[in-house]
Short mmCIF file of C-alpha atoms (C1' of nucleotides) in Angstrom, two decimals:
data_model
loop_
_atom_site.label_atom_id
_atom_site.label_comp_id
_atom_site.label_asym_id
_atom_site.label_seq_id
_atom_site.Cartn_x
_atom_site.Cartn_y
_atom_site.Cartn_z
CA MET U 307 0.00 0.00 0.00
CA THR U 308 1.59 3.21 -1.21
CA GLU U 309 1.71 6.43 0.75
CA ASN U 310 -1.60 8.28 0.56
CA LEU U 311 -3.30 5.38 -1.12
CA LEU U 312 -5.66 3.29 0.94
CA THR U 313 -7.62 0.36 -0.44
CA ALA U 314 -9.90 -2.26 1.03
CA VAL U 315 -11.55 -5.15 -0.75
CA ALA U 316 -14.97 -6.11 0.60
CA PRO U 317 -14.43 -4.16 3.82
CA ASP U 318 -16.76 -4.60 6.74
CA GLY U 319 -18.36 -1.53 8.30
CA GLU U 320 -15.53 -0.82 10.71
CA GLU U 321 -12.86 -1.13 8.04
CA ALA U 322 -14.75 1.21 5.74
CA LEU U 323 -15.28 3.63 8.58
CA ALA U 324 -11.57 3.71 9.34
CA LEU U 325 -10.75 4.29 5.69
CA VAL U 326 -13.25 7.11 5.21
CA GLU U 327 -12.17 8.83 8.41
CA ALA U 328 -8.49 8.52 7.54
CA SER U 329 -9.37 9.82 4.09
CA GLU U 330 -11.14 12.81 5.55
CA GLU U 331 -8.28 13.58 7.88
CA ARG U 332 -5.68 13.53 5.14
CA GLY U 333 -7.81 15.28 2.55
CA LEU U 334 -8.02 12.30 0.21
CA LEU U 335 -10.60 11.51 -2.41
CA CYS U 336 -12.54 8.40 -1.50
CA THR U 337 -14.36 5.93 -3.74
CA LEU U 338 -16.83 3.37 -2.43
CA PHE U 339 -18.36 0.60 -4.45
CA GLY U 340 -21.23 -1.50 -3.25
CA ARG U 341 -24.94 -2.10 -3.01
CA CYS U 342 -26.68 0.88 -1.42
CA ARG U 343 -29.89 2.80 -0.92
CA VAL U 344 -29.93 6.59 -1.16
CA VAL U 345 -32.23 9.13 0.46
CA TYR U 346 -32.09 12.82 -0.31
CA ASP U 347 -34.08 15.67 1.25
CA GLY U 348 -33.54 19.34 0.58
CA ARG U 349 -34.50 21.56 -2.34
CA ALA U 350 -36.43 18.49 -3.48
CA SER U 351 -36.64 14.91 -2.16
CA SER U 352 -35.63 11.60 -3.66
CA ARG U 353 -35.51 7.93 -2.82
CA LEU U 354 -33.37 5.34 -4.57
CA ASP U 355 -33.85 1.62 -4.00
CA PRO U 356 -30.90 -0.73 -3.58
CA GLY U 357 -28.48 -1.09 -6.45
CA ASP U 358 -24.76 -1.42 -7.11
CA ARG U 359 -23.18 1.99 -7.43
CA LEU U 360 -20.02 4.02 -7.19
CA VAL U 361 -19.91 6.66 -4.47
CA VAL U 362 -17.24 9.37 -4.53
CA LEU U 363 -16.37 11.52 -1.51
CA LYS U 364 -14.20 14.53 -2.30
CA PRO U 365 -12.09 16.39 0.22
CA ASP U 366 -14.09 19.58 -0.42
CA GLY U 367 -17.29 17.92 0.79
CA THR U 368 -18.67 16.93 -2.60
CA VAL U 369 -20.53 13.62 -2.73
CA LEU U 370 -21.37 11.84 -5.98
CA VAL U 371 -23.47 8.70 -6.44
CA HIS U 372 -22.94 7.20 -9.88
CA THR U 373 -24.83 4.36 -11.52
CA ASP U 374 -23.79 2.34 -14.55
CA GLY U 375 -25.02 4.92 -17.03
CA GLY U 376 -25.25 8.63 -17.62
CA GLN U 377 -22.87 11.46 -17.22
CA GLN U 378 -24.68 12.93 -14.24
CA PRO U 379 -24.68 11.38 -10.77
CA VAL U 380 -28.04 9.95 -9.75
CA ASN U 381 -27.62 11.70 -6.39
CA TRP U 382 -25.08 14.16 -5.05
CA GLN U 383 -24.14 16.85 -2.57
CA PRO U 384 -22.35 20.02 -3.64
CA PRO U 385 -18.93 21.21 -2.40
CA GLY U 386 -18.90 22.59 1.13
CA CYS U 387 -21.04 19.87 2.63
CA THR U 388 -19.88 18.00 5.68
CA HIS U 389 -20.23 14.26 5.90
CA GLU U 390 -19.94 11.71 8.64
CA ALA U 391 -19.59 7.98 8.21
CA ALA U 392 -20.94 5.49 10.70
CA VAL U 393 -21.93 1.88 11.14
CA GLU U 394 -25.64 1.56 11.87
CA ASP U 395 -27.34 -1.81 12.30
CA GLY U 396 -24.29 -3.38 10.74
CA GLU U 397 -24.61 -1.17 7.64
CA PHE U 398 -22.01 1.32 6.58
CA VAL U 399 -23.70 4.71 6.23
CA VAL U 400 -22.53 8.05 4.89
CA ARG U 401 -24.54 11.12 5.87
CA SER U 402 -23.83 14.42 4.15
CA HIS U 403 -25.55 17.66 5.01
CA ARG U 404 -25.45 21.39 4.60
CA SER U 405 -27.46 24.35 5.75
CA SER U 406 -28.58 27.16 3.46
CA PRO U 407 -30.27 25.54 1.85
CA SER U 408 -30.89 22.74 4.31
CA GLU U 409 -30.09 19.50 2.51
CA GLU U 410 -29.20 16.01 3.57
CA LEU U 411 -28.04 12.97 1.67
CA VAL U 412 -27.85 9.53 3.23
CA VAL U 413 -26.15 6.60 1.51
CA ARG U 414 -26.72 3.29 3.22
CA PHE U 415 -24.66 0.31 2.10
CA GLU U 416 -26.07 -3.18 2.35
CA ARG U 417 -22.80 -4.50 1.05
CA LEU U 418 -19.49 -2.87 0.37
CA ARG U 419 -17.35 -4.42 -2.33
CA HIS U 420 -14.44 -2.04 -2.43
CA ALA U 421 -13.16 1.18 -0.91
CA THR U 422 -10.22 3.36 -1.83
CA ALA U 423 -8.73 6.70 -0.82
CA TYR U 424 -6.37 8.69 -3.02
CA ASP U 425 -4.51 11.94 -2.81
CA VAL U 426 -5.71 13.95 -5.79
CA THR U 427 -4.38 17.42 -5.10
CA ASP U 428 -4.41 18.97 -8.55
CA PRO U 429 -2.41 22.14 -9.25
CA ALA U 430 -3.33 22.41 -12.92
CA GLU U 431 -5.82 24.87 -14.40
CA LEU U 432 -8.01 23.92 -17.32
CA ALA U 433 -7.21 25.88 -20.47
CA LEU U 434 -10.46 26.11 -22.41
CA THR U 435 -11.07 27.73 -25.78
CA GLY U 436 -14.14 28.06 -27.89
CA THR U 437 -16.11 29.92 -25.24
CA GLU U 438 -18.33 32.97 -25.48
CA GLU U 439 -15.38 35.00 -24.20
CA ASP U 440 -13.40 33.91 -27.26
CA LEU U 441 -16.25 35.01 -29.50
CA ARG U 442 -16.28 38.41 -27.78
CA GLN U 443 -12.55 38.82 -28.21
CA ARG U 444 -12.81 37.84 -31.85
CA ILE U 445 -15.27 40.67 -32.48
CA LEU U 446 -13.33 43.21 -30.41
CA ASP U 447 -10.20 42.34 -32.39
CA ASP U 448 -12.02 42.75 -35.67
CA PRO U 449 -15.33 44.63 -35.31
CA GLU U 450 -15.88 44.40 -39.05
CA LEU U 451 -16.86 40.78 -38.46
CA LEU U 452 -20.10 42.14 -37.08
CA GLU U 453 -20.60 44.68 -39.84
CA PRO U 454 -18.58 47.31 -41.67
CA GLY U 455 -17.91 50.32 -39.48
CA PHE U 456 -19.10 48.79 -36.21
CA GLU U 457 -17.38 50.40 -33.25
CA PRO U 458 -17.45 48.66 -29.87
CA ARG U 459 -17.76 51.11 -26.98
CA ALA U 460 -18.02 48.83 -23.97
CA THR U 461 -18.38 45.26 -22.84
CA GLU U 462 -20.60 44.16 -19.99
CA ARG U 463 -22.33 47.54 -20.11
CA GLU U 464 -24.98 47.65 -17.42
CA THR U 465 -28.64 48.22 -18.14
CA PRO U 466 -31.63 47.90 -15.81
CA ALA U 467 -32.20 44.51 -17.43
CA GLY U 468 -28.67 43.25 -16.99
CA ALA U 469 -25.25 43.53 -18.61
CA VAL U 470 -24.92 43.78 -22.39
CA ASP U 471 -22.20 41.61 -23.92
CA ILE U 472 -20.99 44.26 -26.35
CA TYR U 473 -22.31 47.80 -26.52
CA GLY U 474 -21.33 49.86 -29.54
CA GLU U 475 -22.23 52.16 -32.38
CA ASP U 476 -22.84 51.74 -36.09
CA THR U 477 -21.79 54.06 -38.92
CA ASP U 478 -25.05 56.03 -38.57
CA GLY U 479 -24.44 56.65 -34.88
CA ASN U 480 -27.11 54.22 -33.76
CA VAL U 481 -26.61 52.31 -30.57
CA VAL U 482 -25.91 48.62 -31.20
CA VAL U 483 -26.53 45.97 -28.55
CA VAL U 484 -24.76 42.69 -29.23
CA GLU U 485 -25.68 39.45 -27.51
CA LEU U 486 -23.18 36.61 -27.95
CA LYS U 487 -23.77 32.88 -27.89
CA ARG U 488 -21.12 30.24 -28.48
CA ARG U 489 -23.57 27.83 -30.07
CA ARG U 490 -26.81 27.62 -32.00
CA VAL U 491 -29.53 29.46 -30.15
CA GLY U 492 -33.25 29.25 -29.62
CA PRO U 493 -36.00 31.58 -28.40
CA ASP U 494 -34.41 32.24 -25.00
CA ALA U 495 -31.44 34.10 -26.47
CA VAL U 496 -33.75 36.30 -28.54
CA SER U 497 -35.76 37.21 -25.44
CA GLN U 498 -32.57 37.99 -23.59
CA LEU U 499 -31.40 40.35 -26.32
CA ASN U 500 -34.85 41.89 -26.45
CA ARG U 501 -34.76 42.66 -22.73
CA TYR U 502 -31.54 44.60 -23.10
CA VAL U 503 -32.79 46.51 -26.13
CA GLU U 504 -36.03 47.49 -24.43
CA ALA U 505 -34.20 48.58 -21.30
CA LEU U 506 -31.89 50.80 -23.32
CA VAL U 507 -34.73 52.28 -25.35
CA ARG U 508 -36.28 53.36 -22.07
CA ASP U 509 -33.01 54.61 -20.65
CA LEU U 510 -31.53 56.54 -23.55
CA HIS U 511 -32.74 59.78 -25.01
CA ALA U 512 -35.93 59.52 -26.93
CA GLY U 513 -35.11 59.40 -30.62
CA THR U 514 -32.04 57.24 -30.18
CA THR U 515 -32.28 54.17 -32.33
CA VAL U 516 -31.19 50.99 -30.57
CA ARG U 517 -30.36 48.02 -32.75
CA GLY U 518 -30.15 44.55 -31.27
CA VAL U 519 -27.83 42.02 -32.89
CA LEU U 520 -27.65 38.39 -31.93
CA VAL U 521 -24.30 36.80 -32.74
CA ALA U 522 -24.14 33.00 -32.79
CA PRO U 523 -23.16 30.19 -35.15
CA SER U 524 -26.82 29.74 -36.13
CA VAL U 525 -30.40 30.10 -34.92
CA THR U 526 -33.46 27.89 -34.91
CA ASP U 527 -36.52 28.68 -37.02
CA THR U 528 -38.53 29.80 -34.03
CA ALA U 529 -35.73 32.11 -33.01
CA THR U 530 -35.65 33.55 -36.52
CA GLN U 531 -39.37 34.25 -36.27
CA LEU U 532 -38.94 35.96 -32.93
CA LEU U 533 -36.05 38.04 -34.23
CA ALA U 534 -38.21 39.25 -37.10
CA GLU U 535 -41.17 40.08 -34.86
CA ARG U 536 -38.98 42.19 -32.61
CA ASP U 537 -36.91 43.83 -35.37
CA LEU U 538 -33.75 42.25 -34.11
CA GLU U 539 -30.86 41.09 -36.27
CA PHE U 540 -28.66 38.04 -36.54
CA VAL U 541 -25.03 37.66 -37.52
CA SER U 542 -23.51 34.21 -37.91
CA LEU U 543 -20.18 33.81 -36.15
CA THR U 544 -18.43 31.01 -34.28
CA PRO U 545 -16.08 31.45 -31.30
CA ALA U 546 -13.15 30.32 -33.44
CA PRO U 547 -12.39 31.12 -37.08
CA ASP U 548 -13.52 28.28 -39.34
CA THR U 549 -10.69 25.99 -40.30
CA MET S 698 -10.61 -11.05 -6.08
CA THR S 699 -14.37 -11.36 -6.14
CA GLU S 700 -16.38 -12.12 -9.21
CA ASN S 701 -16.80 -9.04 -11.37
CA LEU S 702 -14.43 -7.02 -9.26
CA LEU S 703 -10.99 -6.32 -10.66
CA THR S 704 -8.38 -4.24 -8.87
CA ALA S 705 -4.78 -3.36 -9.51
CA VAL S 706 -2.46 -1.33 -7.32
CA ALA S 707 0.10 0.75 -9.21
CA PRO S 708 -0.44 -1.22 -12.43
CA ASP S 709 1.91 -0.80 -15.33
CA GLY S 710 0.52 0.02 -18.76
CA GLU S 711 -0.09 -3.57 -19.78
CA GLU S 712 -1.87 -4.44 -16.55
CA ALA S 713 -4.09 -1.39 -16.83
CA LEU S 714 -4.81 -2.20 -20.44
CA ALA S 715 -5.87 -5.72 -19.54
CA LEU S 716 -8.12 -4.42 -16.78
CA VAL S 717 -9.81 -1.78 -18.93
CA GLU S 718 -10.35 -4.20 -21.79
CA ALA S 719 -11.75 -6.87 -19.48
CA SER S 720 -13.94 -4.18 -17.94
CA GLU S 721 -15.25 -3.16 -21.32
CA GLU S 722 -15.96 -6.73 -22.32
CA ARG S 723 -17.95 -7.47 -19.20
CA GLY S 724 -19.73 -4.14 -19.01
CA LEU S 725 -18.07 -3.02 -15.80
CA LEU S 726 -17.55 0.46 -14.47
CA CYS S 727 -13.87 1.31 -14.30
CA THR S 728 -12.04 3.76 -12.05
CA LEU S 729 -8.48 4.87 -12.67
CA PHE S 730 -6.40 6.94 -10.34
CA GLY S 731 -3.13 8.53 -11.28
CA ARG S 732 -1.22 11.46 -12.65
CA CYS S 733 -2.47 12.39 -16.10
CA ARG S 734 -2.76 15.04 -18.78
CA VAL S 735 -6.04 15.58 -20.61
CA VAL S 736 -6.74 16.92 -24.07
CA TYR S 737 -10.23 17.61 -25.36
CA ASP S 738 -11.32 18.75 -28.80
CA GLY S 739 -14.89 19.02 -29.97
CA ARG S 740 -17.59 21.59 -29.33
CA ALA S 741 -14.78 23.48 -27.63
CA SER S 742 -11.14 22.61 -26.88
CA SER S 743 -9.25 22.21 -23.64
CA ARG S 744 -5.85 21.30 -22.31
CA LEU S 745 -5.12 20.16 -18.79
CA ASP S 746 -1.57 19.86 -17.45
CA PRO S 747 -0.47 16.91 -15.35
CA GLY S 748 -2.18 16.34 -12.02
CA ASP S 749 -3.49 13.53 -9.85
CA ARG S 750 -7.07 12.72 -10.77
CA LEU S 751 -9.81 10.14 -10.75
CA VAL S 752 -10.98 8.89 -14.13
CA VAL S 753 -14.25 6.96 -14.43
CA LEU S 754 -15.16 4.86 -17.47
CA LYS S 755 -18.78 3.75 -17.57
CA PRO S 756 -20.09 0.82 -19.60
CA ASP S 757 -22.33 3.19 -21.59
CA GLY S 758 -19.30 5.07 -22.90
CA THR S 759 -19.34 7.93 -20.42
CA VAL S 760 -15.93 9.22 -19.34
CA LEU S 761 -15.43 11.47 -16.31
CA VAL S 762 -12.22 13.14 -15.16
CA HIS S 763 -12.53 14.34 -11.58
CA THR S 764 -10.12 16.49 -9.61
CA ASP S 765 -10.02 17.02 -5.84
CA GLY S 766 -12.76 19.63 -5.83
CA GLY S 767 -16.04 20.53 -7.43
CA GLN S 768 -19.12 18.61 -8.29
CA GLN S 769 -18.49 18.73 -12.02
CA PRO S 770 -15.78 16.74 -13.79
CA VAL S 771 -12.97 18.87 -15.16
CA ASN S 772 -13.24 16.93 -18.44
CA TRP S 773 -15.71 14.38 -19.72
CA GLN S 774 -17.34 12.56 -22.59
CA PRO S 775 -21.08 11.91 -22.76
CA PRO S 776 -22.77 8.50 -22.92
CA GLY S 777 -22.54 6.75 -26.28
CA CYS S 778 -18.89 7.47 -26.83
CA THR S 779 -16.49 4.69 -27.64
CA HIS S 780 -13.12 4.49 -26.01
CA GLU S 781 -9.95 2.52 -26.61
CA ALA S 782 -7.11 2.08 -24.18
CA ALA S 783 -3.53 1.65 -25.28
CA VAL S 784 0.05 1.88 -24.12
CA GLU S 785 1.93 4.61 -26.00
CA ASP S 786 5.55 5.48 -25.24
CA GLY S 787 5.19 3.58 -22.00
CA GLU S 788 2.18 5.67 -20.99
CA PHE S 789 -1.30 4.29 -20.45
CA VAL S 790 -3.70 6.24 -22.64
CA VAL S 791 -7.47 6.31 -22.93
CA ARG S 792 -8.98 7.82 -26.06
CA SER S 793 -12.70 8.45 -26.23
CA HIS S 794 -14.48 9.79 -29.26
CA ARG S 795 -17.83 10.29 -30.87
CA SER S 796 -19.13 11.69 -34.11
CA SER S 797 -22.03 14.11 -34.35
CA PRO S 798 -20.74 16.23 -32.94
CA SER S 799 -17.17 15.17 -33.56
CA GLU S 800 -15.44 15.11 -30.20
CA GLU S 801 -12.37 13.46 -28.79
CA LEU S 802 -10.97 13.17 -25.29
CA VAL S 803 -7.50 11.82 -24.61
CA VAL S 804 -6.31 10.99 -21.10
CA ARG S 805 -2.63 10.22 -20.87
CA PHE S 806 -1.29 8.76 -17.63
CA GLU S 807 2.26 9.47 -16.56
CA ARG S 808 1.69 7.26 -13.57
CA LEU S 809 -1.15 4.99 -12.56
CA ARG S 810 -1.67 4.47 -8.86
CA HIS S 811 -4.74 2.32 -8.87
CA ALA S 812 -7.30 0.78 -11.18
CA THR S 813 -10.57 -1.00 -10.47
CA ALA S 814 -13.49 -2.44 -12.38
CA TYR S 815 -16.92 -3.09 -10.84
CA ASP S 816 -20.21 -4.44 -11.94
CA VAL S 817 -22.69 -1.65 -11.24
CA THR S 818 -25.80 -2.78 -13.05
CA ASP S 819 -28.50 -0.77 -11.31
CA PRO S 820 -32.16 -1.75 -11.67
CA ALA S 821 -33.56 1.00 -9.43
CA GLU S 822 -35.34 4.13 -10.62
CA LEU S 823 -34.92 7.41 -8.82
CA ALA S 824 -38.15 8.60 -7.16
CA LEU S 825 -38.00 12.39 -7.13
CA THR S 826 -40.54 14.79 -5.66
CA GLY S 827 -40.63 18.56 -5.48
CA THR S 828 -40.44 19.01 -9.23
CA GLU S 829 -42.31 21.32 -11.56
CA GLU S 830 -44.57 18.38 -12.37
CA ASP S 831 -45.59 18.22 -8.70
CA LEU S 832 -46.40 21.91 -8.77
CA ARG S 833 -48.56 21.40 -11.84
CA GLN S 834 -50.41 18.53 -10.22
CA ARG S 835 -50.94 20.58 -7.10
CA ILE S 836 -52.70 23.29 -9.11
CA LEU S 837 -54.71 20.83 -11.21
CA ASP S 838 -55.90 19.15 -8.00
CA ASP S 839 -56.91 22.48 -6.51
CA PRO S 840 -57.15 25.27 -9.12
CA GLU S 841 -58.27 27.70 -6.42
CA LEU S 842 -54.62 27.82 -5.34
CA LEU S 843 -54.04 29.96 -8.41
CA GLU S 844 -57.10 32.12 -7.90
CA PRO S 845 -60.79 31.68 -7.08
CA GLY S 846 -62.69 30.29 -10.04
CA PHE S 847 -59.69 29.37 -12.16
CA GLU S 848 -60.46 26.54 -14.52
CA PRO S 849 -57.64 24.60 -16.16
CA ARG S 850 -58.43 23.59 -19.74
CA ALA S 851 -55.21 21.96 -20.89
CA THR S 852 -51.62 21.27 -20.01
CA GLU S 853 -48.75 21.52 -22.48
CA ARG S 854 -51.04 23.39 -24.85
CA GLU S 855 -49.11 24.20 -27.99
CA THR S 856 -48.55 27.72 -29.25
CA PRO S 857 -46.27 28.97 -32.03
CA ALA S 858 -43.85 29.93 -29.25
CA GLY S 859 -43.91 26.58 -27.49
CA ALA S 860 -46.02 24.60 -25.05
CA VAL S 861 -47.85 26.37 -22.22
CA ASP S 862 -47.59 24.67 -18.82
CA ILE S 863 -51.24 25.24 -17.90
CA TYR S 864 -53.83 26.82 -20.17
CA GLY S 865 -57.12 27.82 -18.59
CA GLU S 866 -59.87 30.34 -18.06
CA ASP S 867 -60.76 32.77 -15.30
CA THR S 868 -64.25 33.65 -14.00
CA ASP S 869 -64.58 36.40 -16.61
CA GLY S 870 -63.86 33.99 -19.44
CA ASN S 871 -60.40 35.39 -20.10
CA VAL S 872 -57.68 33.05 -21.27
CA VAL S 873 -55.07 32.40 -18.57
CA VAL S 874 -51.56 31.23 -19.41
CA VAL S 875 -49.69 29.76 -16.46
CA GLU S 876 -45.93 29.27 -16.42
CA LEU S 877 -44.64 27.09 -13.59
CA LYS S 878 -41.24 27.17 -11.89
CA ARG S 879 -40.20 24.96 -9.00
CA ARG S 880 -37.88 27.59 -7.55
CA ARG S 881 -37.33 31.33 -7.29
CA VAL S 882 -37.19 32.85 -10.74
CA GLY S 883 -35.45 35.68 -12.52
CA PRO S 884 -35.96 37.59 -15.76
CA ASP S 885 -35.72 34.55 -18.02
CA ALA S 886 -38.94 33.01 -16.70
CA VAL S 887 -40.80 36.29 -17.25
CA SER S 888 -39.60 36.42 -20.85
CA GLN S 889 -40.67 32.85 -21.36
CA LEU S 890 -44.18 33.56 -20.09
CA ASN S 891 -44.28 36.69 -22.19
CA ARG S 892 -43.46 34.73 -25.35
CA TYR S 893 -46.41 32.42 -24.79
CA VAL S 894 -48.80 35.27 -24.03
CA GLU S 895 -47.78 37.22 -27.12
CA ALA S 896 -48.09 34.13 -29.29
CA LEU S 897 -51.61 33.50 -28.03
CA VAL S 898 -52.66 37.11 -28.44
CA ARG S 899 -51.68 36.79 -32.09
CA ASP S 900 -53.35 33.44 -32.50
CA LEU S 901 -56.67 33.95 -30.75
CA HIS S 902 -59.56 36.10 -31.85
CA ALA S 903 -58.94 39.77 -31.54
CA GLY S 904 -60.61 41.00 -28.41
CA THR S 905 -59.73 37.96 -26.37
CA THR S 906 -57.92 38.97 -23.22
CA VAL S 907 -54.92 36.76 -22.43
CA ARG S 908 -53.60 36.91 -18.89
CA GLY S 909 -50.14 35.58 -18.08
CA VAL S 910 -49.49 34.21 -14.62
CA LEU S 911 -46.09 33.16 -13.35
CA VAL S 912 -46.29 30.61 -10.55
CA ALA S 913 -43.19 30.09 -8.44
CA PRO S 914 -42.10 30.22 -4.81
CA SER S 915 -40.78 33.76 -5.32
CA VAL S 916 -39.32 36.19 -7.87
CA THR S 917 -36.34 38.52 -7.96
CA ASP S 918 -36.80 42.30 -7.99
CA THR S 919 -35.84 42.56 -11.63
CA ALA S 920 -38.35 39.89 -12.50
CA THR S 921 -41.03 41.80 -10.58
CA GLN S 922 -40.19 44.91 -12.62
CA LEU S 923 -40.43 42.95 -15.85
CA LEU S 924 -43.75 41.41 -14.83
CA ALA S 925 -45.15 44.89 -14.18
CA GLU S 926 -43.89 46.29 -17.48
CA ARG S 927 -45.56 43.48 -19.40
CA ASP S 928 -48.78 43.37 -17.37
CA LEU S 929 -48.06 39.86 -16.20
CA GLU S 930 -48.98 38.46 -12.81
CA PHE S 931 -47.30 36.43 -10.13
CA VAL S 932 -48.67 33.84 -7.73
CA SER S 933 -46.47 32.41 -4.99
CA LEU S 934 -46.61 28.62 -4.76
CA THR S 935 -44.14 25.87 -3.98
CA PRO S 936 -44.17 22.35 -5.49
CA ALA S 937 -45.11 20.89 -2.09
CA PRO S 938 -47.51 22.29 0.51
CA ASP S 939 -45.61 24.15 3.23
CA THR S 940 -45.07 22.04 6.31
"C1'" DG C 230 -25.46 36.25 1.09
"C1'" DT C 231 -28.48 37.34 -3.62
"C1'" DC C 232 -28.62 38.07 -8.52
"C1'" DT C 233 -27.45 37.14 -13.21
"C1'" DT C 234 -25.71 34.50 -16.94
"C1'" DC C 235 -22.62 30.91 -19.11
"C1'" DA C 236 -21.95 25.94 -19.92
"C1'" DT C 237 -18.05 21.10 -24.16
"C1'" DG C 238 -24.11 22.32 -19.67
"C1'" DT C 239 -26.98 17.29 -19.40
"C1'" DC C 240 -31.33 15.06 -19.95
"C1'" DG C 241 -35.85 13.79 -21.57
"C1'" DG C 242 -39.67 14.16 -24.58
"C1'" DA C 243 -41.79 15.33 -28.88
"C1'" DT C 244 -41.63 15.99 -33.76
"C1'" DA K 580 -31.84 14.14 -36.03
"C1'" DT K 581 -33.34 18.79 -34.24
"C1'" DC K 582 -35.97 21.55 -31.12
"C1'" DC K 583 -37.41 22.93 -26.70
"C1'" DG K 584 -37.48 23.49 -21.84
"C1'" DA K 585 -36.52 21.50 -17.00
"C1'" DC K 586 -32.82 20.60 -13.74
"C1'" DG K 587 -32.07 19.28 -6.39
"C1'" DT K 588 -29.03 22.23 -12.81
"C1'" DG K 589 -23.46 23.78 -11.27
"C1'" DA K 590 -19.98 27.45 -11.47
"C1'" DA K 591 -18.32 32.14 -11.80
"C1'" DG K 592 -18.43 36.95 -11.27
"C1'" DA K 593 -20.64 41.22 -9.59
"C1'" DC K 594 -22.74 43.62 -5.89
#
DNA sequence: GTCTTCATGTCGGAT
DNA sequence: ATCCGACGTGAAGAC
């Protein structure tokens, strides 16, 4: 058994308890595999009958209950929760809770097949490209991508309805509100843009024309309809130049 | 080693390869712990420098890369992906890919501390309460919760702008459009309701009054403003009766 | 804390 | 396959 690596095959309750507590003390990430029931009560409530699952306990208080399928855990607790392990009626039990909002998750193992604890301190930062931020920078670097003569004046400009992605001016001196989306958009993005435009129409001097431009790779038909109804515009752009 | 439970402490590339391939063959869920780099290219692109992490391979093709903190994996692939493991330059490598959209994830291990494979076939269904569906049922069971004399006529009624949660009539014969939210709502929910109301105003006979009612536990100030501007209403209700 | 919006959102249901 | 909206959405940044 290596330093900062604990494992136990088919541990009984006490063994598992020792491992989880040691894990907690040393700030290790813990994985538990076995047959368990799960009860959750908080923002909603859920019950999960017995089944074989993988349970992950992270040093930051996160709890994940994973089944054989799906990217999302079937049950979970967010970071910042505190958990205690115990042996109750011969069953190994993990209780995780938080206040604000009040939430509790209880995982009760009928049978534990395996338990491990690892040190997973991770210094690296994820470098991600292709985000909305990249799309914004692409337009700021070359405003002509939006339209000839477009001049950005501000990003994240505040309005009563929220912050506008890019606020600028066209060649005729009209105000241009730009809403950016990194992927194909539907009706929600059009409504969002519309909120900003309406807020600015109210705020600015009467007589100022405010154009709203949605920038995204593409839009759905419904979104196109909505854009037309509200006199809003669309410009097709992706976060990264096409290759 | 129990049936359908494979483990390996500090496996070399070949051992890990055998375990992952056996895991795949038998439909097991596989966990890998070690120091790795991760490269992702697809809808976006990301690079992650070496760090100690937990990698989960599910039998449905899901891949999760978890660090010490956070509920979300730092990298992942969705269900339906296919992955191959290999030893390259002495390193154990997992490549996962899918088409439509074209995406690839490569996890390259400098060092593998532990590997396991479990059978996690899970027959149980999650029983969840406190959802929007519960809120809908609560109102259908007792329409007076919305307002005296409210009469539901349909759920999921289609409009050009999408399906209305509850479509009904008030005591004056006006059309009532109800949008339900299980939790406190912001501007987006107001816009959504507004889209349905506008679509129905266009669709129905001129002269028909269409009321829009947002039902949720509470609303933000901005949402209240928006509701007022658009002549929409708010009724406070939670998915479950208060206890 | 609350509010707002982004996300490689994911997921499910309907067309 | 696309579209649409819910989700115990989570996570980040602003206030």
